[in-house]
mmCIF file of C-alpha atoms in Angstrom:
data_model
loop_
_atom_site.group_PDB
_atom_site.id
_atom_site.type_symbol
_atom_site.label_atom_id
_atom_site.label_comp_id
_atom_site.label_asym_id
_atom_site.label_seq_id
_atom_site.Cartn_x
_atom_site.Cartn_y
_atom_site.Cartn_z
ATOM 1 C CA UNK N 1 -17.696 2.635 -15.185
ATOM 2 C CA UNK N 2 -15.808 5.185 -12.934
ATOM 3 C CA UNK N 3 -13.707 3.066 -9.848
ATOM 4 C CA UNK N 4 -11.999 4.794 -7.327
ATOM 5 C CA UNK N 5 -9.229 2.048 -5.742
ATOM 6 C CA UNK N 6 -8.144 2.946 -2.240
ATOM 7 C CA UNK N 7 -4.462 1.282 -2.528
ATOM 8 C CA UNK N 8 -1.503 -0.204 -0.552
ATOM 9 C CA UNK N 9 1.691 -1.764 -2.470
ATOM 10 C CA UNK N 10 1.541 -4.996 -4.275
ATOM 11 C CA UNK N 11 -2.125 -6.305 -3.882
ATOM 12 C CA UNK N 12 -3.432 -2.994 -5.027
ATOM 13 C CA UNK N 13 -0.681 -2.770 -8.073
ATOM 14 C CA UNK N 14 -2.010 -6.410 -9.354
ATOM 15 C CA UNK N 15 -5.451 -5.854 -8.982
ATOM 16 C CA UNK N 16 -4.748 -2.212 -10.641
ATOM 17 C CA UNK N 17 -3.455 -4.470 -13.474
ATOM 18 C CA UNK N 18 -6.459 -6.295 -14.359
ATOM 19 C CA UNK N 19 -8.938 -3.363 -13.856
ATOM 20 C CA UNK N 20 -6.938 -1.721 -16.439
ATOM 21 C CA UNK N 21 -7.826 -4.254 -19.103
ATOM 22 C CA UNK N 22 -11.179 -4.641 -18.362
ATOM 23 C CA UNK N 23 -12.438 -1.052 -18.176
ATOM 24 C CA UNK N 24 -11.104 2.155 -19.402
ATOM 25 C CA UNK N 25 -7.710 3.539 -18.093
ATOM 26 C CA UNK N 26 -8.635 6.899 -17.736
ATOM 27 C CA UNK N 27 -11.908 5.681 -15.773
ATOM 28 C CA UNK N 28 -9.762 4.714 -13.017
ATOM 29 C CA UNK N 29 -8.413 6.981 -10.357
ATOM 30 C CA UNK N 30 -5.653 5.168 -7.622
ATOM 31 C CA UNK N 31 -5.693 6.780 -4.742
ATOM 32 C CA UNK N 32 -2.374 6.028 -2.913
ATOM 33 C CA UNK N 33 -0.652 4.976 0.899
ATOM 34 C CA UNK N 34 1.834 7.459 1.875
ATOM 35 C CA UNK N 35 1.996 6.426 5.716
ATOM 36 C CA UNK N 36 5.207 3.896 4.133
ATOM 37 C CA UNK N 37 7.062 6.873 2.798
ATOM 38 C CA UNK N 38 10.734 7.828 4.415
ATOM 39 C CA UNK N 39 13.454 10.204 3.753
ATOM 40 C CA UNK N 40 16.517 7.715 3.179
ATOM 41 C CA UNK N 41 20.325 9.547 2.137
ATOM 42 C CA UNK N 42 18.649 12.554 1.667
ATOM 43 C CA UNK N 43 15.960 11.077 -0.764
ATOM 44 C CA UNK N 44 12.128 10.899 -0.253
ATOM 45 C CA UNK N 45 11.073 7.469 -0.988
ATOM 46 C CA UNK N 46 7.431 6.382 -1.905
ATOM 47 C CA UNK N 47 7.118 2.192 -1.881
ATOM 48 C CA UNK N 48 3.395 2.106 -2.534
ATOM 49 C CA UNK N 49 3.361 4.603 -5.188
ATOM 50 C CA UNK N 50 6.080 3.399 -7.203
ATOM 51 C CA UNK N 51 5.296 -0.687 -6.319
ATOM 52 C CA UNK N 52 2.166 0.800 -8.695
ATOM 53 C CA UNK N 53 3.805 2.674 -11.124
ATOM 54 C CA UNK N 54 6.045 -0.085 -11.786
ATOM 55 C CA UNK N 55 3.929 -3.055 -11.701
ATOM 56 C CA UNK N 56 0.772 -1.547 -13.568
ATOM 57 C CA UNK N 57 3.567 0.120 -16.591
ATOM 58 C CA UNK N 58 4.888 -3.523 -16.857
ATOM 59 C CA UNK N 59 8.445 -2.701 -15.455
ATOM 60 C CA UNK N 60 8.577 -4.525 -12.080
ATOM 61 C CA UNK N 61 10.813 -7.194 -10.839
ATOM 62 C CA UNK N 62 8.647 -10.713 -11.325
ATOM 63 C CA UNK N 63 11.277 -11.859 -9.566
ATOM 64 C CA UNK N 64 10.749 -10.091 -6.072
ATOM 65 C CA UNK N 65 7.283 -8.430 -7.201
ATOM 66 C CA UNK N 66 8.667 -4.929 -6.085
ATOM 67 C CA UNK N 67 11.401 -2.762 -7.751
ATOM 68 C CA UNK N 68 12.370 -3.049 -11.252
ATOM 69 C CA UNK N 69 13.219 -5.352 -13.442
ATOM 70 C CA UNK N 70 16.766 -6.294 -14.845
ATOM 71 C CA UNK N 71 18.337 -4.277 -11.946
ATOM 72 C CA UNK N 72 21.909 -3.920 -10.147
ATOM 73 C CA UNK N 73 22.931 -2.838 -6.793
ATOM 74 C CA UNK N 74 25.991 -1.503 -7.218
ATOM 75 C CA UNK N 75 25.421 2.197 -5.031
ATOM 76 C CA UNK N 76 24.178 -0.395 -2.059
ATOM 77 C CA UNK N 77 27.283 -2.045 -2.102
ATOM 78 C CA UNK N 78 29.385 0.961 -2.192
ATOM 79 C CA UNK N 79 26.895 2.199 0.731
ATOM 80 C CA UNK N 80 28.061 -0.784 2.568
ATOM 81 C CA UNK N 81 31.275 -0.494 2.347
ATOM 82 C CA UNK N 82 30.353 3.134 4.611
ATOM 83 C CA UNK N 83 28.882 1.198 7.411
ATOM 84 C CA UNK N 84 29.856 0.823 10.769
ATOM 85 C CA UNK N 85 30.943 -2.100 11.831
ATOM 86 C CA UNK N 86 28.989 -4.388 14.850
ATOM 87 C CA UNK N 87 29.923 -2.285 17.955
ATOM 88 C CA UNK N 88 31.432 0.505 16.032
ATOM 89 C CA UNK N 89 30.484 4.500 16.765
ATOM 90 C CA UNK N 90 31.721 5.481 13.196
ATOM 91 C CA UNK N 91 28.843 6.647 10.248
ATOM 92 C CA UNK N 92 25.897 8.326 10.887
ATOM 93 C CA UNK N 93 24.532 4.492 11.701
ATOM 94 C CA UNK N 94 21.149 4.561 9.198
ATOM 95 C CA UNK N 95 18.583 5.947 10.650
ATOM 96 C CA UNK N 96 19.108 8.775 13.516
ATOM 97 C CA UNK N 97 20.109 6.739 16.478
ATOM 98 C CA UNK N 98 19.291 3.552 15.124
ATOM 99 C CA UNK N 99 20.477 0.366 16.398
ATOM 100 C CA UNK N 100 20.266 -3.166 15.101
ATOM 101 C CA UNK N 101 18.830 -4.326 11.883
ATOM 102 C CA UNK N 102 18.993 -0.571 10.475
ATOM 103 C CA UNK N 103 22.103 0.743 12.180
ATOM 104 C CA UNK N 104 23.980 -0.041 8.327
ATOM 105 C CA UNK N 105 23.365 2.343 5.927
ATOM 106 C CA UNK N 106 22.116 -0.287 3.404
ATOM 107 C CA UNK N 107 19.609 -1.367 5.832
ATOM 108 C CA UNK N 108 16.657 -0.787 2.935
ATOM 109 C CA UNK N 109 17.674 -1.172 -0.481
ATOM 110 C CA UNK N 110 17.727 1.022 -3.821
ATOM 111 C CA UNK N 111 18.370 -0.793 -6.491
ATOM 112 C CA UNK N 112 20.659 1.736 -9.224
ATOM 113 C CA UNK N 113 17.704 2.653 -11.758
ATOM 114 C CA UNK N 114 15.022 2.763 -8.814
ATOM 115 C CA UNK N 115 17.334 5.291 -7.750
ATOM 116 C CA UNK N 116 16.628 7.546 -10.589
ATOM 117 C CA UNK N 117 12.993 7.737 -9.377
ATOM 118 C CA UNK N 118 14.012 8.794 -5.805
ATOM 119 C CA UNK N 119 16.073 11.565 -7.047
ATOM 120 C CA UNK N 120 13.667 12.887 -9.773
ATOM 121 C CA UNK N 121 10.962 12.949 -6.682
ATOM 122 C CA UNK N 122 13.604 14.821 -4.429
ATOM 123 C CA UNK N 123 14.596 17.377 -7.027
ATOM 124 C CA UNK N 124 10.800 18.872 -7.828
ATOM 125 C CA UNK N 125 9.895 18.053 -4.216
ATOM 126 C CA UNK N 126 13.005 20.127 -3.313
ATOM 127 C CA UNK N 127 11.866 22.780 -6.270
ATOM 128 C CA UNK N 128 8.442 23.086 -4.362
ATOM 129 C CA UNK N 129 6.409 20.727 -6.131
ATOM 130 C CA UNK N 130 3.937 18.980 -4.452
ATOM 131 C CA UNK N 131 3.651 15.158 -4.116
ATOM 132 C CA UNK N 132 1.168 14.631 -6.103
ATOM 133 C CA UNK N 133 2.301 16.860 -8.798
ATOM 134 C CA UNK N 134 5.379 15.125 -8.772
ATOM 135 C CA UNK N 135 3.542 11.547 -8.601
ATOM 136 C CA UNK N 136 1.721 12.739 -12.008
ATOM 137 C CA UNK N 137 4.530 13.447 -13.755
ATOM 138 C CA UNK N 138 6.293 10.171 -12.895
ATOM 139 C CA UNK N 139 3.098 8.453 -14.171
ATOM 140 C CA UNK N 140 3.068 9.961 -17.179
ATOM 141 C CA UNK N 141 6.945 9.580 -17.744
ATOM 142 C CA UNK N 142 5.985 5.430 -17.284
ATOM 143 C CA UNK N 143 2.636 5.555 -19.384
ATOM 144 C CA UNK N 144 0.101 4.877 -16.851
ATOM 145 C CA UNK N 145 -3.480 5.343 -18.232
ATOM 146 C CA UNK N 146 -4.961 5.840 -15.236
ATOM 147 C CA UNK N 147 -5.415 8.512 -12.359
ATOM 148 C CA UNK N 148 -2.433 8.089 -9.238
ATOM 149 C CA UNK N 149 -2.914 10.246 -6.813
ATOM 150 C CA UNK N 150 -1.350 10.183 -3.127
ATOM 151 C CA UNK N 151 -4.018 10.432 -0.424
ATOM 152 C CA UNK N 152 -2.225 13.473 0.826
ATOM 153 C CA UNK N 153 0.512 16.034 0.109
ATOM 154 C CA UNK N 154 1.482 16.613 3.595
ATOM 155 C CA UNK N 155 3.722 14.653 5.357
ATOM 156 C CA UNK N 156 2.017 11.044 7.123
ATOM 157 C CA UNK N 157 3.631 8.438 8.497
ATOM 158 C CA UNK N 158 2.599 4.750 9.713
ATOM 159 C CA UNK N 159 4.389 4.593 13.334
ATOM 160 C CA UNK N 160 4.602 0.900 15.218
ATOM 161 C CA UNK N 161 4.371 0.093 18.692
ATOM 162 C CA UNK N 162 6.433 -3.034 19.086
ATOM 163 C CA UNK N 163 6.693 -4.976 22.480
ATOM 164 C CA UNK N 164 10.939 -5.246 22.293
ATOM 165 C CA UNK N 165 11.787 -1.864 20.727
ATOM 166 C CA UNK N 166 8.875 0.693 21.662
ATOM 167 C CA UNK N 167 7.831 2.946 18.935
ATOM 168 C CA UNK N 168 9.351 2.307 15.482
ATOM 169 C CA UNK N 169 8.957 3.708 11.822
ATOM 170 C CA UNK N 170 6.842 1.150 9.664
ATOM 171 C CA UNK N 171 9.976 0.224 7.357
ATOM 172 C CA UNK N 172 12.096 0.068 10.529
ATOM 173 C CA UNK N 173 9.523 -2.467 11.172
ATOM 174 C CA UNK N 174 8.678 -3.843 7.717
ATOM 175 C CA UNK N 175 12.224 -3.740 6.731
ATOM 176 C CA UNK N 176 14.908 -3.867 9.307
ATOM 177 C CA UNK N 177 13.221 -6.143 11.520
ATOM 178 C CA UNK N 178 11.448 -8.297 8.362
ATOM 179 C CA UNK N 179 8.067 -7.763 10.461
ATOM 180 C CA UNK N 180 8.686 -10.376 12.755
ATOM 181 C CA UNK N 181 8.485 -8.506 16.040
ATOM 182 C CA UNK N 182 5.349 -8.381 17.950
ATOM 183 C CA UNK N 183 2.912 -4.844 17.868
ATOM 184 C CA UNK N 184 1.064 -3.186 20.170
ATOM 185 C CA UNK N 185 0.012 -0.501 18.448
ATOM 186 C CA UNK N 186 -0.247 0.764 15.218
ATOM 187 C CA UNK N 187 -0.692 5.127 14.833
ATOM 188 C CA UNK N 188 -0.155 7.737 11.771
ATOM 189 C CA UNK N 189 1.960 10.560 12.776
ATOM 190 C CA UNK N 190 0.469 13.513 10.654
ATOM 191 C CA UNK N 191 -2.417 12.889 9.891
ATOM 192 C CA UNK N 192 -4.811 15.114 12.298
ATOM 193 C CA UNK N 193 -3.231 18.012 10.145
ATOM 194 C CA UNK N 194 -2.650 16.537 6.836
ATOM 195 C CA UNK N 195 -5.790 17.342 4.094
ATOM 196 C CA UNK N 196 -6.681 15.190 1.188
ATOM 197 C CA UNK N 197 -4.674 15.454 -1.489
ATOM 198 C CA UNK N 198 -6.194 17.454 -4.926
ATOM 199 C CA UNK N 199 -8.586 15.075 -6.604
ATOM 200 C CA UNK N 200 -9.038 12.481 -3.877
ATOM 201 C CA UNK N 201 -12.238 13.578 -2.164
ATOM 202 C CA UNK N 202 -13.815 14.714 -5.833
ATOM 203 C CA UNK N 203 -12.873 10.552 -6.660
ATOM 204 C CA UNK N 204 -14.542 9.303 -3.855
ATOM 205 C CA UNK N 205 -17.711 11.334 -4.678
ATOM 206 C CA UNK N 206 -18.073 10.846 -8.313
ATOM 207 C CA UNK N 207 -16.875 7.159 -8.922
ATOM 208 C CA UNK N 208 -19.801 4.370 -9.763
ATOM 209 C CA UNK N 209 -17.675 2.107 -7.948
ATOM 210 C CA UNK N 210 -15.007 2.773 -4.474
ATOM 211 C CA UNK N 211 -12.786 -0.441 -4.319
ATOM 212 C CA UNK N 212 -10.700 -0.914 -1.715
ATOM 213 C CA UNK N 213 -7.774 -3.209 -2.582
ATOM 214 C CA UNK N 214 -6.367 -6.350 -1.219
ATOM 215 C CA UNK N 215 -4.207 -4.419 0.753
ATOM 216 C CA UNK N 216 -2.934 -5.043 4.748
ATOM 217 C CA UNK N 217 -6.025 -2.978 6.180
ATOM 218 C CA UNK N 218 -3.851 -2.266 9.351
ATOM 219 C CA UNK N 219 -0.895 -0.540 7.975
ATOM 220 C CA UNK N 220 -1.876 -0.184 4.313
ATOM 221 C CA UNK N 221 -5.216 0.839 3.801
ATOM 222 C CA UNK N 222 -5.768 2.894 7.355
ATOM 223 C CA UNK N 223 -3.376 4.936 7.082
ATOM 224 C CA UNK N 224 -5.572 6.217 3.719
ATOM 225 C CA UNK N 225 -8.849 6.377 5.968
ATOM 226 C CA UNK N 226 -6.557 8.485 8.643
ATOM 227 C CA UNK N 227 -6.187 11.566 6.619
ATOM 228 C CA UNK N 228 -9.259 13.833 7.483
ATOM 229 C CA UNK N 229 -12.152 13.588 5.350
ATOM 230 C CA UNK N 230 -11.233 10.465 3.272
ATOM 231 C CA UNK N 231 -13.096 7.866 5.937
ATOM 232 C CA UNK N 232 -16.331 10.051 5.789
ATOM 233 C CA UNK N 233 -16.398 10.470 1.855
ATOM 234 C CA UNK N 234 -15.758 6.056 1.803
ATOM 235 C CA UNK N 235 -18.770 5.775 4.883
ATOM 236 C CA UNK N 236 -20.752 8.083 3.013
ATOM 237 C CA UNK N 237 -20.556 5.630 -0.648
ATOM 238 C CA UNK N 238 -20.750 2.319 1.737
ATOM 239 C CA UNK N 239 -23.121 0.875 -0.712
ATOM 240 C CA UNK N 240 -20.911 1.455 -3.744
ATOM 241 C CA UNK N 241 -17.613 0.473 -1.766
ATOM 242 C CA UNK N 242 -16.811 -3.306 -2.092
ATOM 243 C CA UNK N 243 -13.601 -4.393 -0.954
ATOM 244 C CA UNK N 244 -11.369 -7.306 -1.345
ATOM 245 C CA UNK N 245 -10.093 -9.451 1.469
ATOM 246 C CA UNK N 246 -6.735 -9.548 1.720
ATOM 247 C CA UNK N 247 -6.569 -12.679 3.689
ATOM 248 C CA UNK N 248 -7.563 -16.201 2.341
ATOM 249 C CA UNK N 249 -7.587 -19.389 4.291
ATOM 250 C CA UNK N 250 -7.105 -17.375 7.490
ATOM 251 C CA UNK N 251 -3.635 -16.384 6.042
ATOM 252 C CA UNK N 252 -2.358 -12.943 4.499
ATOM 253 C CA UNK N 253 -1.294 -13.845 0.889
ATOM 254 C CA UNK N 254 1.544 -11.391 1.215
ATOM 255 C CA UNK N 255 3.342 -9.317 4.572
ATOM 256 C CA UNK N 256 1.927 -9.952 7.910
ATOM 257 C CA UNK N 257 -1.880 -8.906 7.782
ATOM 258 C CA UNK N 258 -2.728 -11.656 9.731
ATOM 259 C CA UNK N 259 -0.346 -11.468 12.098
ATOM 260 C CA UNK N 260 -1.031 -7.525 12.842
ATOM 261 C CA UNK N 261 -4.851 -8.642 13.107
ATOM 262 C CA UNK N 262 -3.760 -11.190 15.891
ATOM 263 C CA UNK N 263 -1.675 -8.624 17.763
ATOM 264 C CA UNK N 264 -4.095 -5.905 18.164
ATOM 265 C CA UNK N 265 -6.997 -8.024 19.204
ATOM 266 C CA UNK N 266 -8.925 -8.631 16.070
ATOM 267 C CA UNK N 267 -9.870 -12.314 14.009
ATOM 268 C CA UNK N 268 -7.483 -13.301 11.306
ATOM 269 C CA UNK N 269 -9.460 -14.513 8.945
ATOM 270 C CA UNK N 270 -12.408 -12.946 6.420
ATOM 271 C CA UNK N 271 -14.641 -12.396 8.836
ATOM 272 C CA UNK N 272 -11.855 -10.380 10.793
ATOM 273 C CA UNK N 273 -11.419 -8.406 7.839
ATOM 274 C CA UNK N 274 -15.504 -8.043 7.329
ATOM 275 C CA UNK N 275 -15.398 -6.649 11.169
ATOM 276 C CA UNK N 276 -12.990 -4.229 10.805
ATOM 277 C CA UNK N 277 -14.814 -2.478 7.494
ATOM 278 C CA UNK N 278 -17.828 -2.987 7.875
ATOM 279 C CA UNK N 279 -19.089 0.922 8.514
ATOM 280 C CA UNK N 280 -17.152 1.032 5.544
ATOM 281 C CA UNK N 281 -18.028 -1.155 2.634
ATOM 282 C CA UNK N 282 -21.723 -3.037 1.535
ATOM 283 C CA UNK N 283 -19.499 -5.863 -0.537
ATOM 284 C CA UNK N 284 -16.705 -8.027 0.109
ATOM 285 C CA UNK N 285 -15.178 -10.241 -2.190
ATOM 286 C CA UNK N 286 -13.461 -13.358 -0.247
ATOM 287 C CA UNK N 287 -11.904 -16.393 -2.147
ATOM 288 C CA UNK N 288 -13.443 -19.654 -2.982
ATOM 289 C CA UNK N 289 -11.689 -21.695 0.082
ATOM 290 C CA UNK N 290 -13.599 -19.305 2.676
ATOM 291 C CA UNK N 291 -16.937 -20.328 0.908
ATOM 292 C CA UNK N 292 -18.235 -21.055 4.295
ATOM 293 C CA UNK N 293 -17.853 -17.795 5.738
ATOM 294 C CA UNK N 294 -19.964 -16.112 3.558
ATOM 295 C CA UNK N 295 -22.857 -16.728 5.809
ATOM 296 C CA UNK N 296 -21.279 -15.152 8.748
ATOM 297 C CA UNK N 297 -20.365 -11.952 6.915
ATOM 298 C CA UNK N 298 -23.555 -11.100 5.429
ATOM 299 C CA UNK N 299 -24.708 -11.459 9.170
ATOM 300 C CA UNK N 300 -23.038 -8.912 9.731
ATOM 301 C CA UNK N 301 -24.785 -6.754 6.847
ATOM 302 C CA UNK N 302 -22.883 -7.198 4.260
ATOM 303 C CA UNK N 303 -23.064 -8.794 0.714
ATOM 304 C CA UNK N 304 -20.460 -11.035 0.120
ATOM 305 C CA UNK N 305 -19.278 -12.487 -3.034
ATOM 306 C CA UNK N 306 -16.973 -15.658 -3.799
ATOM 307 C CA UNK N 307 -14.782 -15.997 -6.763
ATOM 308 C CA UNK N 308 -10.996 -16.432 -7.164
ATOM 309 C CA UNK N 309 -8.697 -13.981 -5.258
ATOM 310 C CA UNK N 310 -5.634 -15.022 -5.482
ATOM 311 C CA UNK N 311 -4.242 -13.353 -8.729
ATOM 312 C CA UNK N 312 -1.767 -15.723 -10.177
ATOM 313 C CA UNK N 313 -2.479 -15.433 -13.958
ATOM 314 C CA UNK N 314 -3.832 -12.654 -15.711
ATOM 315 C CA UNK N 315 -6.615 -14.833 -16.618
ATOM 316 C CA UNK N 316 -7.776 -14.558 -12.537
ATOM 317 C CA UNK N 317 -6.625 -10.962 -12.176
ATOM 318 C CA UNK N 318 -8.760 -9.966 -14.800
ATOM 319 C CA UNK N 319 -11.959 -11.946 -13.236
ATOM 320 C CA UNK N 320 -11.364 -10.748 -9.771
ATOM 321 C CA UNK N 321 -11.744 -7.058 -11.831
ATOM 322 C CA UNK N 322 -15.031 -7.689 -13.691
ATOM 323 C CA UNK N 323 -16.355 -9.079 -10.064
ATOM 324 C CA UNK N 324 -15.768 -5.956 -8.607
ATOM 325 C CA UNK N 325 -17.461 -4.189 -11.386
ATOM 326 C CA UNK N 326 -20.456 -6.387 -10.999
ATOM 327 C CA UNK N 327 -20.316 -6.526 -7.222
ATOM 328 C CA UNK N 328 -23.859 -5.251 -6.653
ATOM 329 C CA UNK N 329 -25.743 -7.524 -9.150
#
């Protein structure tokens, strides 16, 4: 079976694992978030994308379940020693005219051999390569068996409206302020102008099965849907499209889902999520301890399925894959 996997960060990368063992590699094309991407010390840095390359090629930190494993911080401690002080005009200060959480310069960490990926990105970006040229090769260099492509080439970011600071980058957000300020409004600078990247709408259209991850859908899986012509090609499949909830036990297993859902207006909880896709998807797969709510999503035309969600073994990662396969049956 061909899947196409609309993708965040580290839901996506685990479910990514499982699928990987249960069907063909090659059969699987990832289509990516770039709305988290920044340019950081001259670098252009891609969380979602490499949260997948590293967790899917084995190499990721089990220890913080992003970055890699076994490594130092040595350049962000020399960084630090650059920083201004608390009150102090000296340094560029982080990010232009930052102030607070990411007015030091090792406001977001790179850990030493993550940095390696940051500057092989930056040199064929710099060369004229295109992201996900680049993305491909970095894929390959890790052994991934499967398809990653960014949703777009062009430049798309996730911008946050926060009630104390105004309008914020989402890793000033995510990052610097640990996501614990309140949002108003969530937009994705670029993407009226940015087009699909190669490959992505030709997935869409030709995959047996569209899954869209356990990903936040606010900040993770929207900004996807933003770029111009990827919505229409999902909404077009929305009886092959099954996605999994990324909240269980009105609670976001990871980041603050639930929270973001609150703060713009919309229900935490699976039927929240079923709401906010459902032009979208026919399926979606909730976990065992929302049982109940399975009524009140399929009255909202949609099938729903129950089974395990919360990957904590291989054993459940790999179930929560064959359910997805099976989704329609």
């Amino acid at each position: 079976m061909t899947v196409a996997v609309i993708c965040g960060g580290v839901g996506a990368a685990r479910l990514l694992t499982g699928l990987q063992r249960v069907i063909e590699p090659g059969e699987i094309v990832a289509i990516g978030n770039v709305g988290d991407d920044l340019e950081l010390h001259g670098l252009h840095v891609s969380p979602d994308l490499d949260t997948i390359v590293y967790t899917t090629s084995g190499a990721v930190s089990t220890e913080r379940g992003w970055g890699l494993e076994g490594e130092t911080w040595q350049a962000m401690a020399s960084l630090a020693r650059y920083s201004p002080s608390p009150g102090s005009a000296a340094g560029d200060g982080g990010l232009e005219g930052a102030e607070g959480p990411t007015a030091a310069l090792d406001w977001f960490s790179l850990g030493d051999r993550d940095l390696g990926t940051h500057l092989y990105r930056t040199h064929r970006l710099l060369q004229g390569a295109a992201l996900g040229e680049v993305t491909a090769e970095i894929a390959r260099a890790w052994g991934l068996g499967f398809h990653l492509l960014p949703v777009t080439d062009d430049r798309l970011r996730t911008m946050v409206t926060t009630a104390d600071h105004g309008e914020i980058s989402f890793q000033e957000y995510f990052v610097g302020h640990q996501h614990g300020v309140p949002v108003t409004a969530v937009r994705f600078d670029g993407a009226e102008v940015a087009k699909p990247g190669p490959g992505v709408l030709d997935a869409l259209a030709q995959a047996e099965r569209i899954v869209i991850a356990p990903s936040n859908p606010v900040v993770s899986i929207d900004p996807v849907l933003a770029v111009p012509g990827v919505r229409q090609a999902v909404a077009a499949r929305r009886d092959d499209v099954v996605a999994v909830s990324p909240i269980v036990g009105g609670k976001a297993l990871k980041g603050p889902a639930d929270r973001l859902l609150t703060e713009l207006g919309r229900d935490p909880s699976v039927v929240g999520v079923a709401e906010w896709y459902r032009d979208l998807i026919g399926t979606l797969v909730i976990d065992t301890v929302d049982a109940a709510e399975a009524r009140r999503i399929e009255a909202l035309g949609l099938r729903a399925v129950v089974t395990d969600t919360v990957m904590r073994e291989p054993a459940i990662t790999d179930a929560l894959a064959r359910a997805l396969i099976g989704a329609d049956s």
